[in-house]
mmCIF file with all atom_site columns, C-alpha atoms in Angstrom:
data_model
loop_
_atom_site.group_PDB
_atom_site.id
_atom_site.type_symbol
_atom_site.label_atom_id
_atom_site.label_alt_id
_atom_site.label_comp_id
_atom_site.label_asym_id
_atom_site.label_entity_id
_atom_site.label_seq_id
_atom_site.pdbx_PDB_ins_code
_atom_site.Cartn_x
_atom_site.Cartn_y
_atom_site.Cartn_z
_atom_site.occupancy
_atom_site.B_iso_or_equiv
_atom_site.pdbx_formal_charge
_atom_site.auth_seq_id
_atom_site.auth_comp_id
_atom_site.auth_asym_id
_atom_site.auth_atom_id
_atom_site.pdbx_PDB_model_num
ATOM 1   C CA . MET A 1 1   ? 11.608 51.256 -83.190 1.00 83.00 ? 1   MET A CA 1
ATOM 2   C CA . LYS A 1 2   ? 12.342 54.422 -81.148 1.00 89.00 ? 2   LYS A CA 1
ATOM 3   C CA . VAL A 1 3   ? 13.327 54.418 -77.571 1.00 92.00 ? 3   VAL A CA 1
ATOM 4   C CA . GLU A 1 4   ? 13.239 57.814 -75.784 1.00 94.00 ? 4   GLU A CA 1
ATOM 5   C CA . VAL A 1 5   ? 14.956 58.140 -72.387 1.00 95.00 ? 5   VAL A CA 1
ATOM 6   C CA . VAL A 1 6   ? 12.556 60.123 -70.056 1.00 95.00 ? 6   VAL A CA 1
ATOM 7   C CA . SER A 1 7   ? 14.641 60.538 -66.898 1.00 96.00 ? 7   SER A CA 1
ATOM 8   C CA . ARG A 1 8   ? 17.927 59.423 -65.344 1.00 96.00 ? 8   ARG A CA 1
ATOM 9   C CA . GLU A 1 9   ? 18.630 59.435 -61.623 1.00 97.00 ? 9   GLU A CA 1
ATOM 10  C CA . PHE A 1 10  ? 20.734 57.663 -58.772 1.00 98.00 ? 10  PHE A CA 1
ATOM 11  C CA . ILE A 1 11  ? 19.028 55.472 -56.368 1.00 98.00 ? 11  ILE A CA 1
ATOM 12  C CA . LYS A 1 12  ? 20.757 55.351 -52.938 1.00 97.00 ? 12  LYS A CA 1
ATOM 13  C CA . PRO A 1 13  ? 20.415 52.616 -50.316 1.00 95.00 ? 13  PRO A CA 1
ATOM 14  C CA . TYR A 1 14  ? 17.588 53.103 -47.873 1.00 93.00 ? 14  TYR A CA 1
ATOM 15  C CA . HIS A 1 15  ? 19.832 52.754 -45.021 1.00 92.00 ? 15  HIS A CA 1
ATOM 16  C CA . SER A 1 16  ? 23.368 54.314 -45.204 1.00 93.00 ? 16  SER A CA 1
ATOM 17  C CA . THR A 1 17  ? 26.184 51.821 -45.383 1.00 93.00 ? 17  THR A CA 1
ATOM 18  C CA . PRO A 1 18  ? 28.072 51.541 -42.122 1.00 91.00 ? 18  PRO A CA 1
ATOM 19  C CA . PRO A 1 19  ? 31.605 53.206 -42.182 1.00 93.00 ? 19  PRO A CA 1
ATOM 20  C CA . SER A 1 20  ? 33.033 49.694 -41.213 1.00 91.00 ? 20  SER A CA 1
ATOM 21  C CA . LEU A 1 21  ? 31.915 48.523 -44.701 1.00 91.00 ? 21  LEU A CA 1
ATOM 22  C CA . ARG A 1 22  ? 33.027 51.431 -46.703 1.00 93.00 ? 22  ARG A CA 1
ATOM 23  C CA . ASP A 1 23  ? 36.029 49.728 -48.326 1.00 94.00 ? 23  ASP A CA 1
ATOM 24  C CA . TYR A 1 24  ? 35.181 46.511 -50.071 1.00 92.00 ? 24  TYR A CA 1
ATOM 25  C CA . THR A 1 25  ? 38.306 44.828 -51.472 1.00 93.00 ? 25  THR A CA 1
ATOM 26  C CA . ILE A 1 26  ? 37.500 42.460 -54.411 1.00 90.00 ? 26  ILE A CA 1
ATOM 27  C CA . SER A 1 27  ? 38.583 38.902 -54.514 1.00 88.00 ? 27  SER A CA 1
ATOM 28  C CA . LEU A 1 28  ? 41.240 37.251 -56.818 1.00 89.00 ? 28  LEU A CA 1
ATOM 29  C CA . ILE A 1 29  ? 38.453 35.794 -58.890 1.00 84.00 ? 29  ILE A CA 1
ATOM 30  C CA . ASP A 1 30  ? 37.019 39.179 -59.477 1.00 87.00 ? 30  ASP A CA 1
ATOM 31  C CA . GLU A 1 31  ? 40.278 40.715 -60.243 1.00 87.00 ? 31  GLU A CA 1
ATOM 32  C CA . LEU A 1 32  ? 40.808 38.181 -63.231 1.00 84.00 ? 32  LEU A CA 1
ATOM 33  C CA . LEU A 1 33  ? 37.363 38.797 -64.649 1.00 83.00 ? 33  LEU A CA 1
ATOM 34  C CA . PRO A 1 34  ? 36.990 41.013 -67.831 1.00 83.00 ? 34  PRO A CA 1
ATOM 35  C CA . ALA A 1 35  ? 35.984 44.615 -67.359 1.00 84.00 ? 35  ALA A CA 1
ATOM 36  C CA . MET A 1 36  ? 32.289 44.581 -68.544 1.00 88.00 ? 36  MET A CA 1
ATOM 37  C CA . ASN A 1 37  ? 28.760 44.866 -67.427 1.00 91.00 ? 37  ASN A CA 1
ATOM 38  C CA . LEU A 1 38  ? 26.553 41.744 -67.293 1.00 91.00 ? 38  LEU A CA 1
ATOM 39  C CA . PRO A 1 39  ? 23.199 42.323 -68.948 1.00 92.00 ? 39  PRO A CA 1
ATOM 40  C CA . THR A 1 40  ? 19.790 40.860 -68.248 1.00 93.00 ? 40  THR A CA 1
ATOM 41  C CA . ILE A 1 41  ? 16.451 41.803 -69.750 1.00 93.00 ? 41  ILE A CA 1
ATOM 42  C CA . LEU A 1 42  ? 13.107 40.884 -68.233 1.00 94.00 ? 42  LEU A CA 1
ATOM 43  C CA . TYR A 1 43  ? 9.895  41.307 -70.171 1.00 93.00 ? 43  TYR A CA 1
ATOM 44  C CA . TYR A 1 44  ? 6.439  41.926 -68.451 1.00 93.00 ? 44  TYR A CA 1
ATOM 45  C CA . VAL A 1 45  ? 2.963  42.066 -69.949 1.00 90.00 ? 45  VAL A CA 1
ATOM 46  C CA . ASN A 1 46  ? 0.525  45.138 -69.391 1.00 89.00 ? 46  ASN A CA 1
ATOM 47  C CA . ASP A 1 47  ? -0.246 45.339 -65.715 1.00 82.00 ? 47  ASP A CA 1
ATOM 48  C CA . ASN A 1 48  ? -2.813 48.282 -65.737 1.00 82.00 ? 48  ASN A CA 1
ATOM 49  C CA . HIS A 1 49  ? -0.456 50.367 -63.719 1.00 80.00 ? 49  HIS A CA 1
ATOM 50  C CA . SER A 1 50  ? 0.795  53.836 -65.036 1.00 85.00 ? 50  SER A CA 1
ATOM 51  C CA . SER A 1 51  ? 4.474  54.067 -65.942 1.00 85.00 ? 51  SER A CA 1
ATOM 52  C CA . SER A 1 52  ? 5.081  56.624 -63.262 1.00 87.00 ? 52  SER A CA 1
ATOM 53  C CA . THR A 1 53  ? 3.438  54.630 -60.476 1.00 90.00 ? 53  THR A CA 1
ATOM 54  C CA . ARG A 1 54  ? 5.432  51.530 -61.540 1.00 92.00 ? 54  ARG A CA 1
ATOM 55  C CA . CYS A 1 55  ? 8.783  53.323 -61.469 1.00 94.00 ? 55  CYS A CA 1
ATOM 56  C CA . GLU A 1 56  ? 8.044  54.902 -58.191 1.00 95.00 ? 56  GLU A CA 1
ATOM 57  C CA . HIS A 1 57  ? 7.349  51.461 -56.864 1.00 93.00 ? 57  HIS A CA 1
ATOM 58  C CA . LEU A 1 58  ? 10.444 49.981 -58.378 1.00 95.00 ? 58  LEU A CA 1
ATOM 59  C CA . LYS A 1 59  ? 12.706 52.836 -57.206 1.00 96.00 ? 59  LYS A CA 1
ATOM 60  C CA . ARG A 1 60  ? 11.476 52.598 -53.576 1.00 94.00 ? 60  ARG A CA 1
ATOM 61  C CA . SER A 1 61  ? 11.982 48.710 -53.549 1.00 95.00 ? 61  SER A CA 1
ATOM 62  C CA . LEU A 1 62  ? 15.317 49.146 -55.267 1.00 96.00 ? 62  LEU A CA 1
ATOM 63  C CA . SER A 1 63  ? 16.526 51.465 -52.493 1.00 96.00 ? 63  SER A CA 1
ATOM 64  C CA . LYS A 1 64  ? 15.444 48.992 -49.907 1.00 93.00 ? 64  LYS A CA 1
ATOM 65  C CA . VAL A 1 65  ? 17.324 45.929 -51.508 1.00 94.00 ? 65  VAL A CA 1
ATOM 66  C CA . LEU A 1 66  ? 20.337 48.174 -52.003 1.00 95.00 ? 66  LEU A CA 1
ATOM 67  C CA . THR A 1 67  ? 20.835 48.332 -48.220 1.00 93.00 ? 67  THR A CA 1
ATOM 68  C CA . ARG A 1 68  ? 21.688 44.647 -48.281 1.00 92.00 ? 68  ARG A CA 1
ATOM 69  C CA . PHE A 1 69  ? 23.596 44.759 -51.790 1.00 94.00 ? 69  PHE A CA 1
ATOM 70  C CA . TYR A 1 70  ? 25.528 47.978 -50.764 1.00 94.00 ? 70  TYR A CA 1
ATOM 71  C CA . PRO A 1 71  ? 28.444 47.366 -53.128 1.00 95.00 ? 71  PRO A CA 1
ATOM 72  C CA . TYR A 1 72  ? 26.236 47.967 -55.996 1.00 96.00 ? 72  TYR A CA 1
ATOM 73  C CA . ALA A 1 73  ? 25.634 51.532 -54.850 1.00 97.00 ? 73  ALA A CA 1
ATOM 74  C CA . GLY A 1 74  ? 29.376 52.192 -54.691 1.00 97.00 ? 74  GLY A CA 1
ATOM 75  C CA . ARG A 1 75  ? 31.995 52.928 -57.251 1.00 97.00 ? 75  ARG A CA 1
ATOM 76  C CA . TYR A 1 76  ? 35.098 50.735 -58.149 1.00 95.00 ? 76  TYR A CA 1
ATOM 77  C CA . ILE A 1 77  ? 38.503 52.191 -57.625 1.00 94.00 ? 77  ILE A CA 1
ATOM 78  C CA . LYS A 1 78  ? 40.500 50.136 -60.067 1.00 91.00 ? 78  LYS A CA 1
ATOM 79  C CA . GLU A 1 79  ? 44.012 51.487 -58.855 1.00 91.00 ? 79  GLU A CA 1
ATOM 80  C CA . SER A 1 80  ? 43.162 50.106 -55.437 1.00 92.00 ? 80  SER A CA 1
ATOM 81  C CA . PHE A 1 81  ? 41.267 46.892 -56.400 1.00 92.00 ? 81  PHE A CA 1
ATOM 82  C CA . MET A 1 82  ? 38.420 47.993 -54.089 1.00 94.00 ? 82  MET A CA 1
ATOM 83  C CA . VAL A 1 83  ? 34.889 49.247 -54.104 1.00 95.00 ? 83  VAL A CA 1
ATOM 84  C CA . ASP A 1 84  ? 34.299 52.663 -52.396 1.00 96.00 ? 84  ASP A CA 1
ATOM 85  C CA . CYS A 1 85  ? 30.875 51.727 -50.731 1.00 95.00 ? 85  CYS A CA 1
ATOM 86  C CA . SER A 1 86  ? 29.982 55.463 -50.491 1.00 92.00 ? 86  SER A CA 1
ATOM 87  C CA . ASP A 1 87  ? 26.234 55.052 -51.363 1.00 96.00 ? 87  ASP A CA 1
ATOM 88  C CA . GLN A 1 88  ? 26.684 57.298 -54.434 1.00 97.00 ? 88  GLN A CA 1
ATOM 89  C CA . GLY A 1 89  ? 23.763 55.219 -55.755 1.00 97.00 ? 89  GLY A CA 1
ATOM 90  C CA . SER A 1 90  ? 22.712 52.947 -58.650 1.00 98.00 ? 90  SER A CA 1
ATOM 91  C CA . GLU A 1 91  ? 21.607 54.408 -61.962 1.00 98.00 ? 91  GLU A CA 1
ATOM 92  C CA . PHE A 1 92  ? 17.858 54.208 -62.607 1.00 98.00 ? 92  PHE A CA 1
ATOM 93  C CA . VAL A 1 93  ? 16.622 55.176 -66.133 1.00 98.00 ? 93  VAL A CA 1
ATOM 94  C CA . GLU A 1 94  ? 13.044 55.476 -67.480 1.00 97.00 ? 94  GLU A CA 1
ATOM 95  C CA . ALA A 1 95  ? 12.257 55.117 -71.215 1.00 96.00 ? 95  ALA A CA 1
ATOM 96  C CA . MET A 1 96  ? 9.366  54.905 -73.569 1.00 96.00 ? 96  MET A CA 1
ATOM 97  C CA . VAL A 1 97  ? 9.327  52.527 -76.556 1.00 95.00 ? 97  VAL A CA 1
ATOM 98  C CA . ASP A 1 98  ? 7.050  53.431 -79.567 1.00 93.00 ? 98  ASP A CA 1
ATOM 99  C CA . VAL A 1 99  ? 6.059  49.861 -80.354 1.00 92.00 ? 99  VAL A CA 1
ATOM 100 C CA . SER A 1 100 ? 3.961  47.083 -78.678 1.00 93.00 ? 100 SER A CA 1
ATOM 101 C CA . LEU A 1 101 ? 5.787  44.415 -76.603 1.00 91.00 ? 101 LEU A CA 1
ATOM 102 C CA . ASP A 1 102 ? 4.118  41.743 -78.980 1.00 89.00 ? 102 ASP A CA 1
ATOM 103 C CA . ASP A 1 103 ? 5.545  43.384 -82.026 1.00 88.00 ? 103 ASP A CA 1
ATOM 104 C CA . PHE A 1 104 ? 9.026  43.653 -80.359 1.00 88.00 ? 104 PHE A CA 1
ATOM 105 C CA . ILE A 1 105 ? 9.019  39.946 -79.077 1.00 82.00 ? 105 ILE A CA 1
ATOM 106 C CA . GLY A 1 106 ? 7.500  38.819 -82.526 1.00 77.00 ? 106 GLY A CA 1
ATOM 107 C CA . GLN A 1 107 ? 10.379 40.219 -84.612 1.00 68.00 ? 107 GLN A CA 1
ATOM 108 C CA . THR A 1 108 ? 12.902 38.114 -82.533 1.00 59.00 ? 108 THR A CA 1
ATOM 109 C CA . LYS A 1 109 ? 14.373 36.231 -85.587 1.00 60.00 ? 109 LYS A CA 1
ATOM 110 C CA . ASN A 1 110 ? 14.960 39.445 -87.395 1.00 65.00 ? 110 ASN A CA 1
ATOM 111 C CA . MET A 1 111 ? 15.799 41.530 -84.333 1.00 65.00 ? 111 MET A CA 1
ATOM 112 C CA . LYS A 1 112 ? 18.844 43.908 -84.675 1.00 68.00 ? 112 LYS A CA 1
ATOM 113 C CA . MET A 1 113 ? 21.126 43.964 -81.699 1.00 71.00 ? 113 MET A CA 1
ATOM 114 C CA . GLU A 1 114 ? 20.799 47.690 -81.359 1.00 75.00 ? 114 GLU A CA 1
ATOM 115 C CA . HIS A 1 115 ? 17.107 47.278 -80.549 1.00 79.00 ? 115 HIS A CA 1
ATOM 116 C CA . LEU A 1 116 ? 18.108 45.095 -77.491 1.00 85.00 ? 116 LEU A CA 1
ATOM 117 C CA . ASN A 1 117 ? 20.818 47.403 -76.376 1.00 88.00 ? 117 ASN A CA 1
ATOM 118 C CA . CYS A 1 118 ? 18.313 50.244 -76.496 1.00 91.00 ? 118 CYS A CA 1
ATOM 119 C CA . LEU A 1 119 ? 16.626 48.503 -73.620 1.00 94.00 ? 119 LEU A CA 1
ATOM 120 C CA . LEU A 1 120 ? 19.811 48.622 -71.626 1.00 94.00 ? 120 LEU A CA 1
ATOM 121 C CA . PRO A 1 121 ? 20.869 51.692 -69.484 1.00 95.00 ? 121 PRO A CA 1
ATOM 122 C CA . ARG A 1 122 ? 24.508 51.833 -70.517 1.00 92.00 ? 122 ARG A CA 1
ATOM 123 C CA . PRO A 1 123 ? 26.986 50.181 -72.938 1.00 89.00 ? 123 PRO A CA 1
ATOM 124 C CA . ILE A 1 124 ? 28.184 46.817 -71.792 1.00 87.00 ? 124 ILE A CA 1
ATOM 125 C CA . GLY A 1 125 ? 31.783 48.101 -71.982 1.00 84.00 ? 125 GLY A CA 1
ATOM 126 C CA . ALA A 1 126 ? 31.201 51.167 -69.859 1.00 80.00 ? 126 ALA A CA 1
ATOM 127 C CA . ASP A 1 127 ? 32.810 49.837 -66.711 1.00 83.00 ? 127 ASP A CA 1
ATOM 128 C CA . ASP A 1 128 ? 35.783 50.127 -64.385 1.00 85.00 ? 128 ASP A CA 1
ATOM 129 C CA . GLU A 1 129 ? 36.070 54.067 -64.454 1.00 88.00 ? 129 GLU A CA 1
ATOM 130 C CA . VAL A 1 130 ? 35.384 55.720 -61.169 1.00 91.00 ? 130 VAL A CA 1
ATOM 131 C CA . THR A 1 131 ? 32.374 57.450 -62.505 1.00 92.00 ? 131 THR A CA 1
ATOM 132 C CA . ASP A 1 132 ? 30.693 54.252 -63.703 1.00 94.00 ? 132 ASP A CA 1
ATOM 133 C CA . PRO A 1 133 ? 27.799 52.935 -61.529 1.00 96.00 ? 133 PRO A CA 1
ATOM 134 C CA . LEU A 1 134 ? 28.244 49.302 -60.546 1.00 96.00 ? 134 LEU A CA 1
ATOM 135 C CA . LEU A 1 135 ? 24.552 48.750 -61.090 1.00 97.00 ? 135 LEU A CA 1
ATOM 136 C CA . ALA A 1 136 ? 22.380 50.326 -63.688 1.00 97.00 ? 136 ALA A CA 1
ATOM 137 C CA . VAL A 1 137 ? 18.729 49.707 -64.447 1.00 98.00 ? 137 VAL A CA 1
ATOM 138 C CA . GLN A 1 138 ? 16.466 50.787 -67.268 1.00 97.00 ? 138 GLN A CA 1
ATOM 139 C CA . VAL A 1 139 ? 12.555 50.444 -67.150 1.00 97.00 ? 139 VAL A CA 1
ATOM 140 C CA . SER A 1 140 ? 11.172 50.809 -70.631 1.00 96.00 ? 140 SER A CA 1
ATOM 141 C CA . ALA A 1 141 ? 7.466  51.111 -71.271 1.00 96.00 ? 141 ALA A CA 1
ATOM 142 C CA . PHE A 1 142 ? 6.145  49.861 -74.463 1.00 95.00 ? 142 PHE A CA 1
ATOM 143 C CA . ALA A 1 143 ? 3.146  51.419 -76.365 1.00 95.00 ? 143 ALA A CA 1
ATOM 144 C CA . CYS A 1 144 ? 0.756  48.662 -75.500 1.00 93.00 ? 144 CYS A CA 1
ATOM 145 C CA . GLY A 1 145 ? 1.399  48.885 -71.725 1.00 93.00 ? 145 GLY A CA 1
ATOM 146 C CA . GLY A 1 146 ? 3.806  46.092 -71.540 1.00 94.00 ? 146 GLY A CA 1
ATOM 147 C CA . TRP A 1 147 ? 7.400  46.926 -70.055 1.00 94.00 ? 147 TRP A CA 1
ATOM 148 C CA . ALA A 1 148 ? 10.855 45.627 -69.819 1.00 95.00 ? 148 ALA A CA 1
ATOM 149 C CA . ILE A 1 149 ? 13.549 45.903 -67.078 1.00 96.00 ? 149 ILE A CA 1
ATOM 150 C CA . GLY A 1 150 ? 17.097 45.995 -68.255 1.00 96.00 ? 150 GLY A CA 1
ATOM 151 C CA . VAL A 1 151 ? 19.709 45.405 -65.753 1.00 96.00 ? 151 VAL A CA 1
ATOM 152 C CA . LEU A 1 152 ? 23.521 45.856 -65.934 1.00 95.00 ? 152 LEU A CA 1
ATOM 153 C CA . ALA A 1 153 ? 25.783 44.641 -63.047 1.00 95.00 ? 153 ALA A CA 1
ATOM 154 C CA . SER A 1 154 ? 29.536 45.169 -63.148 1.00 94.00 ? 154 SER A CA 1
ATOM 155 C CA . HIS A 1 155 ? 31.430 41.935 -63.592 1.00 91.00 ? 155 HIS A CA 1
ATOM 156 C CA . ARG A 1 156 ? 33.912 43.367 -61.165 1.00 90.00 ? 156 ARG A CA 1
ATOM 157 C CA . ILE A 1 157 ? 31.633 42.594 -58.216 1.00 90.00 ? 157 ILE A CA 1
ATOM 158 C CA . ALA A 1 158 ? 29.029 40.232 -59.755 1.00 88.00 ? 158 ALA A CA 1
ATOM 159 C CA . ASP A 1 159 ? 28.652 37.093 -61.824 1.00 87.00 ? 159 ASP A CA 1
ATOM 160 C CA . MET A 1 160 ? 25.324 35.848 -63.091 1.00 88.00 ? 160 MET A CA 1
ATOM 161 C CA . SER A 1 161 ? 24.601 34.007 -59.960 1.00 89.00 ? 161 SER A CA 1
ATOM 162 C CA . THR A 1 162 ? 25.050 37.071 -57.925 1.00 89.00 ? 162 THR A CA 1
ATOM 163 C CA . SER A 1 163 ? 22.837 39.097 -60.485 1.00 91.00 ? 163 SER A CA 1
ATOM 164 C CA . SER A 1 164 ? 20.062 36.411 -60.223 1.00 92.00 ? 164 SER A CA 1
ATOM 165 C CA . THR A 1 165 ? 20.235 36.582 -56.423 1.00 92.00 ? 165 THR A CA 1
ATOM 166 C CA . PHE A 1 166 ? 19.915 40.367 -56.507 1.00 94.00 ? 166 PHE A CA 1
ATOM 167 C CA . ILE A 1 167 ? 17.018 40.457 -58.942 1.00 94.00 ? 167 ILE A CA 1
ATOM 168 C CA . ASN A 1 168 ? 15.091 37.614 -57.104 1.00 93.00 ? 168 ASN A CA 1
ATOM 169 C CA . GLU A 1 169 ? 15.483 39.650 -53.792 1.00 92.00 ? 169 GLU A CA 1
ATOM 170 C CA . TRP A 1 170 ? 14.410 42.801 -55.588 1.00 94.00 ? 170 TRP A CA 1
ATOM 171 C CA . ALA A 1 171 ? 11.314 41.184 -57.114 1.00 92.00 ? 171 ALA A CA 1
ATOM 172 C CA . ILE A 1 172 ? 10.326 39.658 -53.581 1.00 90.00 ? 172 ILE A CA 1
ATOM 173 C CA . ASN A 1 173 ? 10.906 43.144 -51.853 1.00 90.00 ? 173 ASN A CA 1
ATOM 174 C CA . ALA A 1 174 ? 8.810  44.831 -54.637 1.00 90.00 ? 174 ALA A CA 1
ATOM 175 C CA . LYS A 1 175 ? 5.828  42.345 -54.343 1.00 89.00 ? 175 LYS A CA 1
ATOM 176 C CA . LYS A 1 176 ? 5.954  42.616 -50.426 1.00 88.00 ? 176 LYS A CA 1
ATOM 177 C CA . LEU A 1 177 ? 5.694  46.407 -50.620 1.00 86.00 ? 177 LEU A CA 1
ATOM 178 C CA . LEU A 1 178 ? 2.823  46.096 -53.104 1.00 82.00 ? 178 LEU A CA 1
ATOM 179 C CA . GLU A 1 179 ? 1.032  43.756 -50.518 1.00 82.00 ? 179 GLU A CA 1
ATOM 180 C CA . GLY A 1 180 ? 1.698  46.268 -47.710 1.00 78.00 ? 180 GLY A CA 1
ATOM 181 C CA . PHE A 1 181 ? 4.727  44.690 -46.139 1.00 77.00 ? 181 PHE A CA 1
ATOM 182 C CA . ASP A 1 182 ? 7.334  47.488 -45.752 1.00 71.00 ? 182 ASP A CA 1
ATOM 183 C CA . GLU A 1 183 ? 10.265 45.460 -44.502 1.00 67.00 ? 183 GLU A CA 1
ATOM 184 C CA . ASN A 1 184 ? 13.083 47.553 -43.065 1.00 65.00 ? 184 ASN A CA 1
ATOM 185 C CA . HIS A 1 185 ? 16.309 45.772 -43.965 1.00 63.00 ? 185 HIS A CA 1
ATOM 186 C CA . LYS A 1 186 ? 18.951 47.611 -41.945 1.00 61.00 ? 186 LYS A CA 1
ATOM 187 C CA . TYR A 1 187 ? 21.687 44.920 -42.126 1.00 61.00 ? 187 TYR A CA 1
ATOM 188 C CA . PRO A 1 188 ? 23.611 44.266 -45.252 1.00 67.00 ? 188 PRO A CA 1
ATOM 189 C CA . MET A 1 189 ? 24.618 40.933 -46.480 1.00 71.00 ? 189 MET A CA 1
ATOM 190 C CA . ILE A 1 190 ? 27.948 39.714 -45.714 1.00 71.00 ? 190 ILE A CA 1
ATOM 191 C CA . TRP A 1 191 ? 30.355 39.916 -48.694 1.00 78.00 ? 191 TRP A CA 1
ATOM 192 C CA . THR A 1 192 ? 33.260 37.601 -47.934 1.00 75.00 ? 192 THR A CA 1
ATOM 193 C CA . SER A 1 193 ? 34.709 36.567 -51.264 1.00 79.00 ? 193 SER A CA 1
ATOM 194 C CA . ALA A 1 194 ? 38.003 38.406 -50.632 1.00 76.00 ? 194 ALA A CA 1
ATOM 195 C CA . SER A 1 195 ? 38.469 36.410 -47.362 1.00 76.00 ? 195 SER A CA 1
ATOM 196 C CA . LEU A 1 196 ? 38.127 33.268 -49.185 1.00 75.00 ? 196 LEU A CA 1
ATOM 197 C CA . PHE A 1 197 ? 40.073 34.068 -52.216 1.00 78.00 ? 197 PHE A CA 1
ATOM 198 C CA . PRO A 1 198 ? 42.425 37.100 -51.291 1.00 81.00 ? 198 PRO A CA 1
ATOM 199 C CA . GLY A 1 199 ? 43.216 39.393 -54.052 1.00 80.00 ? 199 GLY A CA 1
ATOM 200 C CA . LYS A 1 200 ? 46.758 39.668 -55.515 1.00 82.00 ? 200 LYS A CA 1
ATOM 201 C CA . LYS A 1 201 ? 46.340 42.930 -57.368 1.00 80.00 ? 201 LYS A CA 1
ATOM 202 C CA . LEU A 1 202 ? 46.587 41.391 -60.700 1.00 76.00 ? 202 LEU A CA 1
ATOM 203 C CA . SER A 1 203 ? 45.782 43.191 -63.979 1.00 71.00 ? 203 SER A CA 1
ATOM 204 C CA . GLY A 1 204 ? 43.320 40.267 -64.923 1.00 62.00 ? 204 GLY A CA 1
ATOM 205 C CA . LEU A 1 205 ? 42.422 39.261 -68.372 1.00 59.00 ? 205 LEU A CA 1
ATOM 206 C CA . PRO A 1 206 ? 43.400 41.419 -71.431 1.00 57.00 ? 206 PRO A CA 1
ATOM 207 C CA . PRO A 1 207 ? 40.622 43.923 -72.375 1.00 55.00 ? 207 PRO A CA 1
ATOM 208 C CA . LEU A 1 208 ? 37.931 42.554 -74.582 1.00 56.00 ? 208 LEU A CA 1
ATOM 209 C CA . GLY A 1 209 ? 37.664 45.650 -76.607 1.00 57.00 ? 209 GLY A CA 1
ATOM 210 C CA . LEU A 1 210 ? 34.123 46.189 -75.702 1.00 63.00 ? 210 LEU A CA 1
ATOM 211 C CA . PRO A 1 211 ? 32.817 49.792 -76.649 1.00 62.00 ? 211 PRO A CA 1
ATOM 212 C CA . ARG A 1 212 ? 31.844 52.366 -74.093 1.00 62.00 ? 212 ARG A CA 1
ATOM 213 C CA . VAL A 1 213 ? 29.148 53.537 -76.448 1.00 63.00 ? 213 VAL A CA 1
ATOM 214 C CA . LYS A 1 214 ? 26.309 51.336 -77.674 1.00 62.00 ? 214 LYS A CA 1
ATOM 215 C CA . GLU A 1 215 ? 26.648 49.493 -80.891 1.00 55.00 ? 215 GLU A CA 1
ATOM 216 C CA . ASN A 1 216 ? 25.708 46.004 -82.397 1.00 43.00 ? 216 ASN A CA 1
ATOM 217 C CA . LYS A 1 217 ? 26.895 43.760 -79.540 1.00 45.00 ? 217 LYS A CA 1
ATOM 218 C CA . LEU A 1 218 ? 25.034 42.036 -76.915 1.00 44.00 ? 218 LEU A CA 1
ATOM 219 C CA . PHE A 1 219 ? 26.318 38.979 -74.979 1.00 41.00 ? 219 PHE A CA 1
ATOM 220 C CA . VAL A 1 220 ? 23.612 37.720 -72.699 1.00 40.00 ? 220 VAL A CA 1
ATOM 221 C CA . ILE A 1 221 ? 19.865 38.081 -72.682 1.00 41.00 ? 221 ILE A CA 1
ATOM 222 C CA . ILE A 1 222 ? 17.658 36.425 -70.171 1.00 41.00 ? 222 ILE A CA 1
ATOM 223 C CA . THR A 1 223 ? 13.946 36.668 -70.568 1.00 41.00 ? 223 THR A CA 1
ATOM 224 C CA . ASP A 1 224 ? 11.325 36.335 -67.867 1.00 44.00 ? 224 ASP A CA 1
ATOM 225 C CA . TYR A 1 225 ? 7.578  36.804 -68.353 1.00 37.00 ? 225 TYR A CA 1
ATOM 226 C CA . SER A 1 226 ? 6.718  36.497 -64.740 1.00 45.00 ? 226 SER A CA 1
ATOM 227 C CA . ASN A 1 227 ? 5.053  39.387 -62.980 1.00 44.00 ? 227 ASN A CA 1
ATOM 228 C CA . ILE A 1 228 ? 6.279  40.786 -59.704 1.00 43.00 ? 228 ILE A CA 1
ATOM 229 C CA . TRP A 1 229 ? 3.030  43.005 -59.318 1.00 40.00 ? 229 TRP A CA 1
#
């Protein structure tokens, strides 16, 4: 199986984050979490849309939802235990896969971990540096027209519940855009974990030794065959 990256870019929130929300201090719970990205992979059958049309739609809806999930577009400053919510953007990768989705799914029992890693935009261990995006997405088009979305969210600001909420809101927004409802979310969500569990500027758990380059390791895979189109 060969996966070819076609493009990489950064998607910024549709509306700029207010200056009052620029500095987001993480909570004690977030301080104690290991430095890693949480992976999710969703699979979709052929929807008869071109890859370019699909990606433009997903980028537009991602920009909209980032207005509410504004820390995802920022950068973590580990020395200060805070997120600089400066709207630098979330990474968006487009890729092409030279096998069909059925063939890919069909080889699950004998699948090599590097095949799954190829559907993710970054290594799981590429986290906590000021240049690391807190959210990265890869849309991979299979030879049959099927496709997959690989999502990586930094464990520094997200757990699986947060990631699931984000993906669900992104899907709802994408579907509404397709139906002609262009919602204009100007107001971000309220992120209050630090007020409930104030940080202590602790070093957290020892490093897990996760690589900053892709290799045969994958911790979590969530599959979903539903269609947001």
